[in-house]
Short mmCIF file of C-alpha atoms in Angstrom, two decimals:
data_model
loop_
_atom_site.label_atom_id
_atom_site.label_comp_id
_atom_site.label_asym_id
_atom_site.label_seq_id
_atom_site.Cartn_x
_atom_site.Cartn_y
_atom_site.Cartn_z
CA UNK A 1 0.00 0.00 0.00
CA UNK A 2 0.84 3.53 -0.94
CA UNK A 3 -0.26 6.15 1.84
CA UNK A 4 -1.52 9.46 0.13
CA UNK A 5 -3.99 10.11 2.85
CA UNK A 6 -1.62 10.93 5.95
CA UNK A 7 -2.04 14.58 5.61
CA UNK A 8 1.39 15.42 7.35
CA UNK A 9 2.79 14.27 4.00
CA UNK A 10 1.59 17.05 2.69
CA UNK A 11 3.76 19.23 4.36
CA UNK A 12 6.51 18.70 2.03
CA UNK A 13 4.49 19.25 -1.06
CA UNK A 14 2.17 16.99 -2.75
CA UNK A 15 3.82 13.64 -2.81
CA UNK A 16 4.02 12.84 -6.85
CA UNK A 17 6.22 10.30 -7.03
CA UNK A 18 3.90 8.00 -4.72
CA UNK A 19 0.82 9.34 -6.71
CA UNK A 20 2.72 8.06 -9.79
CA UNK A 21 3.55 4.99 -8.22
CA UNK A 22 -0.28 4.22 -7.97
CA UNK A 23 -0.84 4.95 -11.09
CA UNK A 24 1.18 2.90 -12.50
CA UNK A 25 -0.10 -0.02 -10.77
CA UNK A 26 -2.43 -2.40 -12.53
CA UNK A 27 -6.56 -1.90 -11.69
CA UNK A 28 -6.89 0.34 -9.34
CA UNK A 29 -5.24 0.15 -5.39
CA UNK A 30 -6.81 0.01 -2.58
CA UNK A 31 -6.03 2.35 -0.06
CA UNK A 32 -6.73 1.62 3.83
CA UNK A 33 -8.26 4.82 5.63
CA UNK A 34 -9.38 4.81 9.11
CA UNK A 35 -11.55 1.28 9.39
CA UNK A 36 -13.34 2.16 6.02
CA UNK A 37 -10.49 2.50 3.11
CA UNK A 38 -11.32 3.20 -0.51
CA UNK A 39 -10.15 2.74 -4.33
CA UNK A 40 -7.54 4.90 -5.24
CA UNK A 41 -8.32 6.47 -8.94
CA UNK A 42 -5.28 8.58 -10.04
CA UNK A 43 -5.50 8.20 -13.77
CA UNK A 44 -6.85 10.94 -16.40
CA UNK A 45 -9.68 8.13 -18.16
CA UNK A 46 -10.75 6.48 -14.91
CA UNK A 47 -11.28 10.23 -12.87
CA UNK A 48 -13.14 11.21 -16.27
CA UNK A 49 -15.36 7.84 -15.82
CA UNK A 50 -16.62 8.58 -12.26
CA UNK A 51 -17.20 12.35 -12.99
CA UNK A 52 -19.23 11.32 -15.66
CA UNK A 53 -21.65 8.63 -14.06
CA UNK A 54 -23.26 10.10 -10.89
CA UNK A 55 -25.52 7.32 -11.25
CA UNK A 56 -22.83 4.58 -10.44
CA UNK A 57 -20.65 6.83 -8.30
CA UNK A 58 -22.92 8.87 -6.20
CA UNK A 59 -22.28 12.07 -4.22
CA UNK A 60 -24.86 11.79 -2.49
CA UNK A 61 -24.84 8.23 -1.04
CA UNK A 62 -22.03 8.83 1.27
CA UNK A 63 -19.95 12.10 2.19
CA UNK A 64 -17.62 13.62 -0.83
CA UNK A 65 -14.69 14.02 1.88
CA UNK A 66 -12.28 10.86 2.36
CA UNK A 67 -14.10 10.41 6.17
CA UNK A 68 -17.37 8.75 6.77
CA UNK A 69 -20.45 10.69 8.33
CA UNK A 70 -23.17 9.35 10.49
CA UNK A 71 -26.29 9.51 8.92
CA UNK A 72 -27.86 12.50 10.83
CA UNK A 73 -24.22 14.61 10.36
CA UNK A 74 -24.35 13.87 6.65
CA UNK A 75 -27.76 15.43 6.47
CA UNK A 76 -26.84 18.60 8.64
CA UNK A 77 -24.29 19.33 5.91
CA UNK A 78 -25.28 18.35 3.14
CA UNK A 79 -24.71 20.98 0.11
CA UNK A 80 -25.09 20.85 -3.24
CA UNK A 81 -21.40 18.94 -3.45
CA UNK A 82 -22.81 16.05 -1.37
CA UNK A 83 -25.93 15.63 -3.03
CA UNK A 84 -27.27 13.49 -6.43
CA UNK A 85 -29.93 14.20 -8.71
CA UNK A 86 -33.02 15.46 -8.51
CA UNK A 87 -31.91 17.28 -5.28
CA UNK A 88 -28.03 18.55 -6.61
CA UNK A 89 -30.22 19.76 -10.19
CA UNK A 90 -32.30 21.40 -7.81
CA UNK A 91 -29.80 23.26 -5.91
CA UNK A 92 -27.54 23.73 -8.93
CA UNK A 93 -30.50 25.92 -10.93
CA UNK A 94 -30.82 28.14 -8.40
CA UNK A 95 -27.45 29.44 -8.29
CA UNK A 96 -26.02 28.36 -11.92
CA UNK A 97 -27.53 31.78 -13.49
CA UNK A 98 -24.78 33.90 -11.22
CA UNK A 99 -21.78 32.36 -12.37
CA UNK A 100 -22.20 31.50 -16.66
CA UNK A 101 -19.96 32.98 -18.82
CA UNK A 102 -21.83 35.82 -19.76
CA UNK A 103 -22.96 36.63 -16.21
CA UNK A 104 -19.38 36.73 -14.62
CA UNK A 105 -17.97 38.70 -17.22
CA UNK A 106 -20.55 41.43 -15.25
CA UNK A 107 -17.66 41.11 -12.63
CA UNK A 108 -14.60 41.89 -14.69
CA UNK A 109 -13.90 45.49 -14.04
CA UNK A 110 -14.92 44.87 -10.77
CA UNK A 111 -12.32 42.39 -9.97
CA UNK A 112 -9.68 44.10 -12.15
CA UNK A 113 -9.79 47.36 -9.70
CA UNK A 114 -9.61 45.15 -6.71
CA UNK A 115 -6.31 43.60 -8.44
CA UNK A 116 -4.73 46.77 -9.31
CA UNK A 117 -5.30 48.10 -5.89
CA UNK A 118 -3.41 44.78 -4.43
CA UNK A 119 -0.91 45.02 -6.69
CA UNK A 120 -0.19 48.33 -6.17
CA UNK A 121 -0.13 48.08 -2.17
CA UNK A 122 2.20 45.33 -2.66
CA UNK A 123 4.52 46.51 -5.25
CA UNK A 124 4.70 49.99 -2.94
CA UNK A 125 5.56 47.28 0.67
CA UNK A 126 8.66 45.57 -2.34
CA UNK A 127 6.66 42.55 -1.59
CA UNK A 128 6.06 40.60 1.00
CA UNK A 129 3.65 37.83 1.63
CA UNK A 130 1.63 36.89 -1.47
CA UNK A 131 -1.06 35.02 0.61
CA UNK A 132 -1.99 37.50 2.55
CA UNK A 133 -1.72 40.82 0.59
CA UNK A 134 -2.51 39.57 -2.95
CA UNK A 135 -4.19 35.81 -3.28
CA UNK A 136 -6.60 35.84 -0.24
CA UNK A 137 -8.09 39.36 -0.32
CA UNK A 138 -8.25 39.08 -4.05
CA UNK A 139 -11.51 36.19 -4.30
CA UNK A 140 -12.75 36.62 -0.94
CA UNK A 141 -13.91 40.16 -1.87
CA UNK A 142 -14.80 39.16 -5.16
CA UNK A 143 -17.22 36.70 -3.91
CA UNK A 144 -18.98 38.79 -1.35
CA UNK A 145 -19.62 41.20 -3.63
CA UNK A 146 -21.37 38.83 -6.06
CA UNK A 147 -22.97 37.65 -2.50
CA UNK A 148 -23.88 40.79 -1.96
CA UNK A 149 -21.75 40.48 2.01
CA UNK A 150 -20.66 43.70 3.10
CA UNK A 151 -16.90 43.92 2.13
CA UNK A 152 -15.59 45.13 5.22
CA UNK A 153 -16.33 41.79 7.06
CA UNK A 154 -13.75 39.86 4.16
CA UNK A 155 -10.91 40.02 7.20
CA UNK A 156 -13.54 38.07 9.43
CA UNK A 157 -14.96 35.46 6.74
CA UNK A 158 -11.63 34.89 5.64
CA UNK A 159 -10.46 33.97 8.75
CA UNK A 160 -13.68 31.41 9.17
CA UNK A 161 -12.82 29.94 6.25
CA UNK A 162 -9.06 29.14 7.31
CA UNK A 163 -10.19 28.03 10.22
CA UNK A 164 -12.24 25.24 8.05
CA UNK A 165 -9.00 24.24 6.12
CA UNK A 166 -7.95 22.92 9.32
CA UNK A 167 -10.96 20.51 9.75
CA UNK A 168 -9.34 18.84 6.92
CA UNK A 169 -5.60 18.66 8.76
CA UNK A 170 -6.71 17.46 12.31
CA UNK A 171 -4.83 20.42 13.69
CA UNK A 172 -8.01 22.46 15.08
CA UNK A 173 -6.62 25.12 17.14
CA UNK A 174 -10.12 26.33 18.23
CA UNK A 175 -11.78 25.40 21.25
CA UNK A 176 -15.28 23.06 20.52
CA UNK A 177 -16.93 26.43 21.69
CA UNK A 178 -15.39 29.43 19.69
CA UNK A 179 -17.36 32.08 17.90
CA UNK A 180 -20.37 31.04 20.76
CA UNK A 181 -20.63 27.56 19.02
CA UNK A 182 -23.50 24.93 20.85
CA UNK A 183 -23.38 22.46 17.97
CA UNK A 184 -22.35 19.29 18.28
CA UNK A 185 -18.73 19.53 16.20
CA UNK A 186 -19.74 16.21 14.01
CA UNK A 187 -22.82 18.03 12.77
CA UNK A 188 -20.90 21.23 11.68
CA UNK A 189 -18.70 21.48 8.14
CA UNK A 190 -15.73 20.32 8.36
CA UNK A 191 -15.72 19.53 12.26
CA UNK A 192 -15.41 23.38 12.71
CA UNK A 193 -16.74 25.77 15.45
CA UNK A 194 -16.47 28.22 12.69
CA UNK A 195 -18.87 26.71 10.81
CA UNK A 196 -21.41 27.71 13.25
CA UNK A 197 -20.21 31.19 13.03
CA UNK A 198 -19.77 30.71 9.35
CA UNK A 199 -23.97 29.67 9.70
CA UNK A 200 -25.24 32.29 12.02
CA UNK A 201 -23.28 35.10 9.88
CA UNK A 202 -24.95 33.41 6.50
CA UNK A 203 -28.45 33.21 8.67
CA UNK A 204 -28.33 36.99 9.78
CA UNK A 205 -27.69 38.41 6.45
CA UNK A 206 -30.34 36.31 4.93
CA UNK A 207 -33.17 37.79 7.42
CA UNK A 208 -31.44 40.92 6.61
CA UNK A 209 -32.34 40.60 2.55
CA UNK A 210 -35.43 38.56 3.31
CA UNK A 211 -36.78 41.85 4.81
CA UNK A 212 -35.32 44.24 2.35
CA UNK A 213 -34.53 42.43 -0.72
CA UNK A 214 -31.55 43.08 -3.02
CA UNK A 215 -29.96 42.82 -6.42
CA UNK A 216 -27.64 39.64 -4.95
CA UNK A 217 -26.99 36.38 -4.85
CA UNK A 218 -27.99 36.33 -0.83
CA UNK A 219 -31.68 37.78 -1.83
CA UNK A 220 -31.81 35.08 -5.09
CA UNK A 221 -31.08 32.69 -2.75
CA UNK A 222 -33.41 33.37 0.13
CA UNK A 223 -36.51 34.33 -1.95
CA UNK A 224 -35.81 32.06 -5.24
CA UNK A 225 -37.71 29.23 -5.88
CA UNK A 226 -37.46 26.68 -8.17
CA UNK A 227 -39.59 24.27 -9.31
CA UNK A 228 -41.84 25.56 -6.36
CA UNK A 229 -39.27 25.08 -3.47
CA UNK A 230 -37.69 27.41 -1.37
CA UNK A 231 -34.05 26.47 -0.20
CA UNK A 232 -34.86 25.13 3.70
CA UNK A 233 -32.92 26.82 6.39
CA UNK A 234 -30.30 24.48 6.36
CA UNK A 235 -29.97 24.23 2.53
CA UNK A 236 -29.57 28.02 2.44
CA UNK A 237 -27.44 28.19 5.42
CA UNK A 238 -25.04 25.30 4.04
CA UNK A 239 -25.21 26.96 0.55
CA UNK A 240 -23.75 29.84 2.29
CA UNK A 241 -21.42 28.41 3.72
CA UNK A 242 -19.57 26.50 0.75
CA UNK A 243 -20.13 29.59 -1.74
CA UNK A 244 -18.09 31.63 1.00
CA UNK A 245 -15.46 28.79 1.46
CA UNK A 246 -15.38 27.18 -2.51
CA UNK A 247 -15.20 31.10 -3.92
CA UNK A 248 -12.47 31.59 -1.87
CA UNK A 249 -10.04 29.04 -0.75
CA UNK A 250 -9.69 27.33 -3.91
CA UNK A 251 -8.74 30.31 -6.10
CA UNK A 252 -6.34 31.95 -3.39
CA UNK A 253 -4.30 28.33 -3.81
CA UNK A 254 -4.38 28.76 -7.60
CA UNK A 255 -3.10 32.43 -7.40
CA UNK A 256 -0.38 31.38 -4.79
CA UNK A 257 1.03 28.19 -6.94
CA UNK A 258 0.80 29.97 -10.08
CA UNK A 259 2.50 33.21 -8.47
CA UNK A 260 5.18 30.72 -7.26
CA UNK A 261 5.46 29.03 -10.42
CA UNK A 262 5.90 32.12 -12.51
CA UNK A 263 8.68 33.59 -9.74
CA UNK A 264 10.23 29.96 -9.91
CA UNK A 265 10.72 30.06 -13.88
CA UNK A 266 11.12 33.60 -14.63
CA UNK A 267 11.14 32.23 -18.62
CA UNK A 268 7.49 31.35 -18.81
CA UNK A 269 6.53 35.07 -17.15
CA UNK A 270 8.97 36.44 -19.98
CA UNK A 271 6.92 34.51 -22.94
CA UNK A 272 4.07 35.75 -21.84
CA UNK A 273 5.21 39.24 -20.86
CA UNK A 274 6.44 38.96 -24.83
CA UNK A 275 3.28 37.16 -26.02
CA UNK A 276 -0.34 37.99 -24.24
CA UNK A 277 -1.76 36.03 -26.52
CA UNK A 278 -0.59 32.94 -24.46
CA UNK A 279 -3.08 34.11 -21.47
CA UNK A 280 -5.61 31.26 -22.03
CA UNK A 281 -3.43 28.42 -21.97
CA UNK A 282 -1.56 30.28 -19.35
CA UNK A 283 -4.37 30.16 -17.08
CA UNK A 284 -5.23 26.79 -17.55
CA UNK A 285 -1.65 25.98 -17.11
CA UNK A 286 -2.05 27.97 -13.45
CA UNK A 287 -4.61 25.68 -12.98
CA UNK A 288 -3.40 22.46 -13.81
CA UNK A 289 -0.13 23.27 -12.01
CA UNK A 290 -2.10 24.24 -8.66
CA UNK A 291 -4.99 21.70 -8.82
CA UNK A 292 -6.31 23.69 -5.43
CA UNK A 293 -8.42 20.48 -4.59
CA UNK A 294 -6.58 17.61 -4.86
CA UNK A 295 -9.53 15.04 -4.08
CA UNK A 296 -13.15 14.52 -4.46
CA UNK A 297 -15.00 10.75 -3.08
CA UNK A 298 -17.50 9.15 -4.62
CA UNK A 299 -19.56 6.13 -3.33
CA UNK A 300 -20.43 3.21 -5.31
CA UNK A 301 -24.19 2.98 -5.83
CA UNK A 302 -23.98 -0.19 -7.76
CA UNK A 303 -21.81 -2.75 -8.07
CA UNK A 304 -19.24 -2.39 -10.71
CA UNK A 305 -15.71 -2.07 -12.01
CA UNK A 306 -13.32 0.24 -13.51
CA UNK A 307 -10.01 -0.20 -14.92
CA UNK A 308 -10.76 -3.85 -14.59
CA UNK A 309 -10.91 -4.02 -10.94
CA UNK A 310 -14.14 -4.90 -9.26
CA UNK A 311 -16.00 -2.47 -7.10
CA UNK A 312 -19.05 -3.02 -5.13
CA UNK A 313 -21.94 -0.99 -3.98
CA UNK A 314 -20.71 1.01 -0.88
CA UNK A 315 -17.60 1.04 -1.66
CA UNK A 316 -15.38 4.34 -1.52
CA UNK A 317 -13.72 5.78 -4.26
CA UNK A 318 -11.72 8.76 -4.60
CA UNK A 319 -10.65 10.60 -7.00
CA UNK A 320 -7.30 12.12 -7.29
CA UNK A 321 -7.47 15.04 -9.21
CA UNK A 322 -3.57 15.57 -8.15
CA UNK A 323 -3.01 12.75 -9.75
CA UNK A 324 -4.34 12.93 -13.06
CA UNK A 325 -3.20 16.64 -13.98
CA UNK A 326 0.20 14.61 -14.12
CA UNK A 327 -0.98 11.41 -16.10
CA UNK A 328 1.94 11.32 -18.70
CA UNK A 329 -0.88 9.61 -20.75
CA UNK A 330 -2.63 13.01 -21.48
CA UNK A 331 0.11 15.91 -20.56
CA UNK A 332 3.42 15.93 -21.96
CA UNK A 333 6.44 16.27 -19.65
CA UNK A 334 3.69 16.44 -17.01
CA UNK A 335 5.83 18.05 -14.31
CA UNK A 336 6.99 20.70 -15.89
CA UNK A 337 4.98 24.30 -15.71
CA UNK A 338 4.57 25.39 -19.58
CA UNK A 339 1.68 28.30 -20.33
CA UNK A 340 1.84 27.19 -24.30
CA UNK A 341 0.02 23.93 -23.76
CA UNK A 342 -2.63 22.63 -25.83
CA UNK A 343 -3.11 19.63 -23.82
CA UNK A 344 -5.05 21.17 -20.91
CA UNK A 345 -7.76 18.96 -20.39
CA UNK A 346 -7.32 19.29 -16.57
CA UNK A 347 -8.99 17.84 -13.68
CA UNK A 348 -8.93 21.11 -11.45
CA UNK A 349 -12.93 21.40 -11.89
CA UNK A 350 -13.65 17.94 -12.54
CA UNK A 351 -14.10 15.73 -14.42
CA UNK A 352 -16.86 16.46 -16.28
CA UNK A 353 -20.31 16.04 -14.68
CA UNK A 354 -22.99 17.37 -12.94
CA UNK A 355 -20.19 18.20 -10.43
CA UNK A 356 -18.15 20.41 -12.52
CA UNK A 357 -17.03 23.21 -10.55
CA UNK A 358 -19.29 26.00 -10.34
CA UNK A 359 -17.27 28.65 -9.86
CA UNK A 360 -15.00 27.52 -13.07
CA UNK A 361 -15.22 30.72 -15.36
CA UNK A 362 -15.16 32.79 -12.21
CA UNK A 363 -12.26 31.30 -11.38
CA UNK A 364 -11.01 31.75 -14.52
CA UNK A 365 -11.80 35.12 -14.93
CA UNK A 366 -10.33 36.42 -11.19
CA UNK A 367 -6.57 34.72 -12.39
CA UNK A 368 -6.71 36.57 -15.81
CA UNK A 369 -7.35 39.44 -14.58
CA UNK A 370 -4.75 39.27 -11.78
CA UNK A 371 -2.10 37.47 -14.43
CA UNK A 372 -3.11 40.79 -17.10
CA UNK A 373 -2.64 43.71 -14.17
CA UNK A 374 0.47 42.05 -12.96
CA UNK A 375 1.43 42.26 -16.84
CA UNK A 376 0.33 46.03 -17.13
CA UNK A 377 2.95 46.90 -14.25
CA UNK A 378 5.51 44.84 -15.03
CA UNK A 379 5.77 43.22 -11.84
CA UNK A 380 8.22 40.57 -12.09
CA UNK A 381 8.09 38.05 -8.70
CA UNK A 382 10.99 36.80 -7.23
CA UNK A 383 10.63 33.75 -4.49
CA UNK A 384 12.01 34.66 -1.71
CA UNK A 385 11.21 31.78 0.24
CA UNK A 386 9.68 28.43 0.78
CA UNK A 387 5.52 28.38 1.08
CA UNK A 388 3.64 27.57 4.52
CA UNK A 389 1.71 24.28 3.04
CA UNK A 390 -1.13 23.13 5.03
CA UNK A 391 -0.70 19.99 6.82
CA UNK A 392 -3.96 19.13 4.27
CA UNK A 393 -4.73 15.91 1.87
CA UNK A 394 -7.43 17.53 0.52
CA UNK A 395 -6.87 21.28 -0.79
CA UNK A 396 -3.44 22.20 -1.67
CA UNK A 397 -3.81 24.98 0.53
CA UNK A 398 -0.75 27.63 0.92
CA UNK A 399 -0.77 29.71 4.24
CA UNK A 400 1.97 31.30 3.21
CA UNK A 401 4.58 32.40 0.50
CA UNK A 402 6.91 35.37 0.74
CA UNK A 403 7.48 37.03 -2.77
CA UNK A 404 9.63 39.69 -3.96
CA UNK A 405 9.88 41.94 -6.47
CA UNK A 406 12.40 41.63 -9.26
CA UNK B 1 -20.22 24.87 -46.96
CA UNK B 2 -20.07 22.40 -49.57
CA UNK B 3 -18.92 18.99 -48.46
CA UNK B 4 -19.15 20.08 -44.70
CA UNK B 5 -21.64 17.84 -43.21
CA UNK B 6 -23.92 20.21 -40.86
CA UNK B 7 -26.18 18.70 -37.97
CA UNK B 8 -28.29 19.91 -35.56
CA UNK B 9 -28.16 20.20 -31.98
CA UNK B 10 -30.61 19.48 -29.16
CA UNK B 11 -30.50 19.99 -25.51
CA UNK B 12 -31.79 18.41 -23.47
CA UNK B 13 -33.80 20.76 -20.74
CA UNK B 14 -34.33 18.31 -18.18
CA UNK B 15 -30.45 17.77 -17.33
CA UNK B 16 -29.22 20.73 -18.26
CA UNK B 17 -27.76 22.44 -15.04
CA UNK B 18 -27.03 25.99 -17.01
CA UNK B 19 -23.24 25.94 -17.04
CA UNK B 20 -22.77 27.50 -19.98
CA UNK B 21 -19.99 25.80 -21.30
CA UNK B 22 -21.91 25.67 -24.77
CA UNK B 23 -23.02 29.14 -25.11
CA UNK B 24 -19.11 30.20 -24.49
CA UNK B 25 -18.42 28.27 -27.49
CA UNK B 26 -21.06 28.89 -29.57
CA UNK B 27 -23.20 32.13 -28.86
CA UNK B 28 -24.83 32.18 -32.10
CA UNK B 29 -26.15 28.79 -31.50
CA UNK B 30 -26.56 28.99 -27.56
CA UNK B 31 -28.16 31.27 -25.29
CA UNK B 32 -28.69 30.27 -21.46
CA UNK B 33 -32.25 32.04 -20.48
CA UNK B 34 -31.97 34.64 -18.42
CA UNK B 35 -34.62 33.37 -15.60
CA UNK B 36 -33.34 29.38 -15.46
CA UNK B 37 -30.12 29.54 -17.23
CA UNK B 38 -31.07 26.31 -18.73
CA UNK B 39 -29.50 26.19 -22.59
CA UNK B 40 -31.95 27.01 -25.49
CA UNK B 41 -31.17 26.51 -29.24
CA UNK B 42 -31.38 29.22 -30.62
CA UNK B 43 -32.18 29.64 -34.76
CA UNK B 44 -31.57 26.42 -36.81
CA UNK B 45 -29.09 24.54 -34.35
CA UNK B 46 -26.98 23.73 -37.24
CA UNK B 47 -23.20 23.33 -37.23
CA UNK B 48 -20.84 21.41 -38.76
CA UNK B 49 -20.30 17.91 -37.69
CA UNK B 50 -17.23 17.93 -35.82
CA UNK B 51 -17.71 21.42 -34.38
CA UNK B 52 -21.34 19.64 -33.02
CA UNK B 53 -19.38 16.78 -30.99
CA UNK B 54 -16.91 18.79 -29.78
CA UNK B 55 -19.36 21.05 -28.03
CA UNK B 56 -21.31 18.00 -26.95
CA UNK B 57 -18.67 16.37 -25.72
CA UNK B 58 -17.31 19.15 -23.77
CA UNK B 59 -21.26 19.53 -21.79
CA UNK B 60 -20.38 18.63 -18.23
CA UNK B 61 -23.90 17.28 -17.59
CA UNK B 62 -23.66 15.51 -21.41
CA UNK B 63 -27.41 18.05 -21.81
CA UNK B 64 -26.87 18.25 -25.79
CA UNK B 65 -27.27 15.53 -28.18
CA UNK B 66 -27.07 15.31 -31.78
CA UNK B 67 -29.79 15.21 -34.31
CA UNK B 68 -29.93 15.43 -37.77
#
């Protein structure tokens, strides 16, 4: 066996050459975790497969995190990530509208003055710590705006939402009872007295648009129906909850590794410093190179089998997303960090699915926008020190990474 | 044209989940609505063959579907 789940491995940066070794074992391995392991799936084709058949490997069955959830826990948290149609189609209508293409690109200048005003501050400091002057501010405010969240309380959700990337590390450093909490810890996100904090803070501004509705995504959520339904408390309140945490953690780790990546070989920045018209595959290079969440579990609703290995109903399987942004079957000279690829059929969203990440173009559009004001100044980074990794298995989380500039 | 082999696409309303993948590609062809954001064909549908299964192929939640 081949550990990949010990999270203190991840301390040393994600561990690719044991990742490879799985992959280039026959079938698929199986991978003991707590008393309930689960099949390893670390190639391109096979993550593809389960993305693509919800009905075989469900979301909803079982929890989407590597740890198993008693029944009533699982329901407490449940969001749209741990659920299966009709329910996830349900969820996902009400909020897809806010983040197509063409709706995000509503967000663009918005965004772009945010950048330019983080930039600036920390080209004026010569530098300093990227995480916390440049890649966290940068989607947290983004997101709250699109929430409609006053701005000045990004300091506080931010530091909820930290506090939830250590559920995944088993290095809590809260007490069971910070922010106020009551709830039992097993029925809250992530194990996490901020989660209750995160929910009373989602609940509060809800009421608050519920009285006097707005033009934002908290109002669309609290008064939209669809097909009829309203989102129940605890759908709306867990909605919260991940849009806060997905919109936020997950692109501050792809603006950290791809802000690394560019200080660490100064020759890709140049080409596309020469050549703008390498942005797109740049980004999805950023992407590919960062993968922010390394894993997403499935559970098997039917027997079956993939890569000719039997599975059977109940049975845990995880997807390494890690894993399969390296497959030397799909990218060329996987480990090195080139912006001019065609080959980027990443994982970083998905698979493909009903799962596909929601947040995808915003994504998208926050790291072009960042990548194209960091162009307009010339900033050129210079790494001026190893990253803070979180002791995580699950997001590739940076706390953080001292840049200068060149 | 000539010798392109066009075809028409459908989507399929009850599992598309409005990501808007297609209308990114194809805008002339696409349009999300503006109250669901489920995918509508919009005009004919038409496009050539390869162009078509690239664009269903690339659907997350595999909502369009070939016709002819």
């Amino acid at each position: 066996m081949i550990d990949v789940a010990t999270p203190s491995i991840y301390l040393d940066g994600i561990p690719h050459d044991r990742l490879g070794a799985i992959r280039d074992l026959p079938g698929l391995m199986w991978h003991p975790y707590e008393t309930n392991g689960f099949w390893a799936v670390t190639r391109h084709v096979d993550v593809g497969e389960v993305s693509k058949h919800p009905e075989v490997y469900s979301s909803g069955i079982g929890h989407t995190n590597l740890w198993d959830l008693e029944a009533d826990a699982l329901e407490a948290r449940r969001t749209i990530i741990d659920s299966d149609a009709p329910d996830h189609t349900r969820l996902r209508r009400l909020v897809s509208r806010a983040f197509t293409p063409r709706n995000i690109m509503v967000w663009e200048e918005t965004t772009r003055s945010i950048a330019a005003e983080l930039l600036d501050g920390f080209i004026a400091g010569g530098g300093g710590d990227w995480v916390d002057l440049v890649a966290a501010p940068l989607p947290i405010r983004v997101i709250l705006t699109i929430l409609g969240v006053p701005v000045e309380d990004a300091a506080f959700l931010k530091q909820l939402s930290d506090h939830l990337i250590e559920g995944t590390t088993g290095e809590m450093t809260l007490p069971d009872d910070a922010f106020g909490n009551t709830t039992p810890l097993r029925l809250l996100p992530f194990g996490s007295p901020a989660s209750f904090a995160m929910y009373e803070y989602g609940e509060r501004i809800g009421a608050e648009r519920t009285a006097d509705p707005r033009d934002d995504l908290v109002t669309h959520l609290v008064l939209a129906e669809s097909n009829g339904d309203r989102l129940t408390p605890t759908e709306y309140k867990n909605f919260f909850q991940v849009l806060v945490f997905a919109g936020n953690e997950t692109t501050r780790t792809a603006i950290t590794h791809g802000a690394e990546a560019f200080a660490m070989f100064p020759d890709e920045w140049n080409r596309l410093m020469a050549d703008p018209s390498l942005m797109e595959s740049a980004v999805e290079e950023v992407l590919r190179w960062a993968t922010p969440v390394m894993h997403m579990r499935r559970t098997a609703a039917v027997d079956t089998s993939l890569a000719g290995t039997e599975i059977a109903a109940g049975d845990k399987v995880v997807m390494w997303y890690t894993s399969a942004n390296r497959d030397p079957e799909v990218f060329e000279d996987p480990a090195r960090f080139d912006i001019s690829r065609l080959d980027y059929e990443h994982v970083s969203f998905g698979g493909g699915g009903p799962h596909f990440c929601l947040g995808a173009f915003l994504a998208r559009m926050e790291i072009r926008v960042l990548l194209e004001e960091m162009l307009k100044r010339n900033l050129v980074l210079s790494k001026e020190g190893e990253p803070v990794r979180a002791p995580s298995n699950f997001v590739h989380g940076v706390l953080s990474l001292d840049l200068g500039v060149a | 044209m000539n010798g392109v082999e066009m075809v028409r696409v459908v989507v399929d309303a009850e599992k598309c989940i409005g990501i808007g993948q297609c209308e990114l590609l194809e805008p002339e062809i696409f349009r999300l609505d503006d109250e669901t954001a489920i995918s509508v064909v919009v005009g004919d549908g038409l496009l050539p063959c390869d162009r078509a299964s690239l664009i269903a192929d690339k659907c997350p939640s595999a909502s369009i579907s070939i016709g002819r």
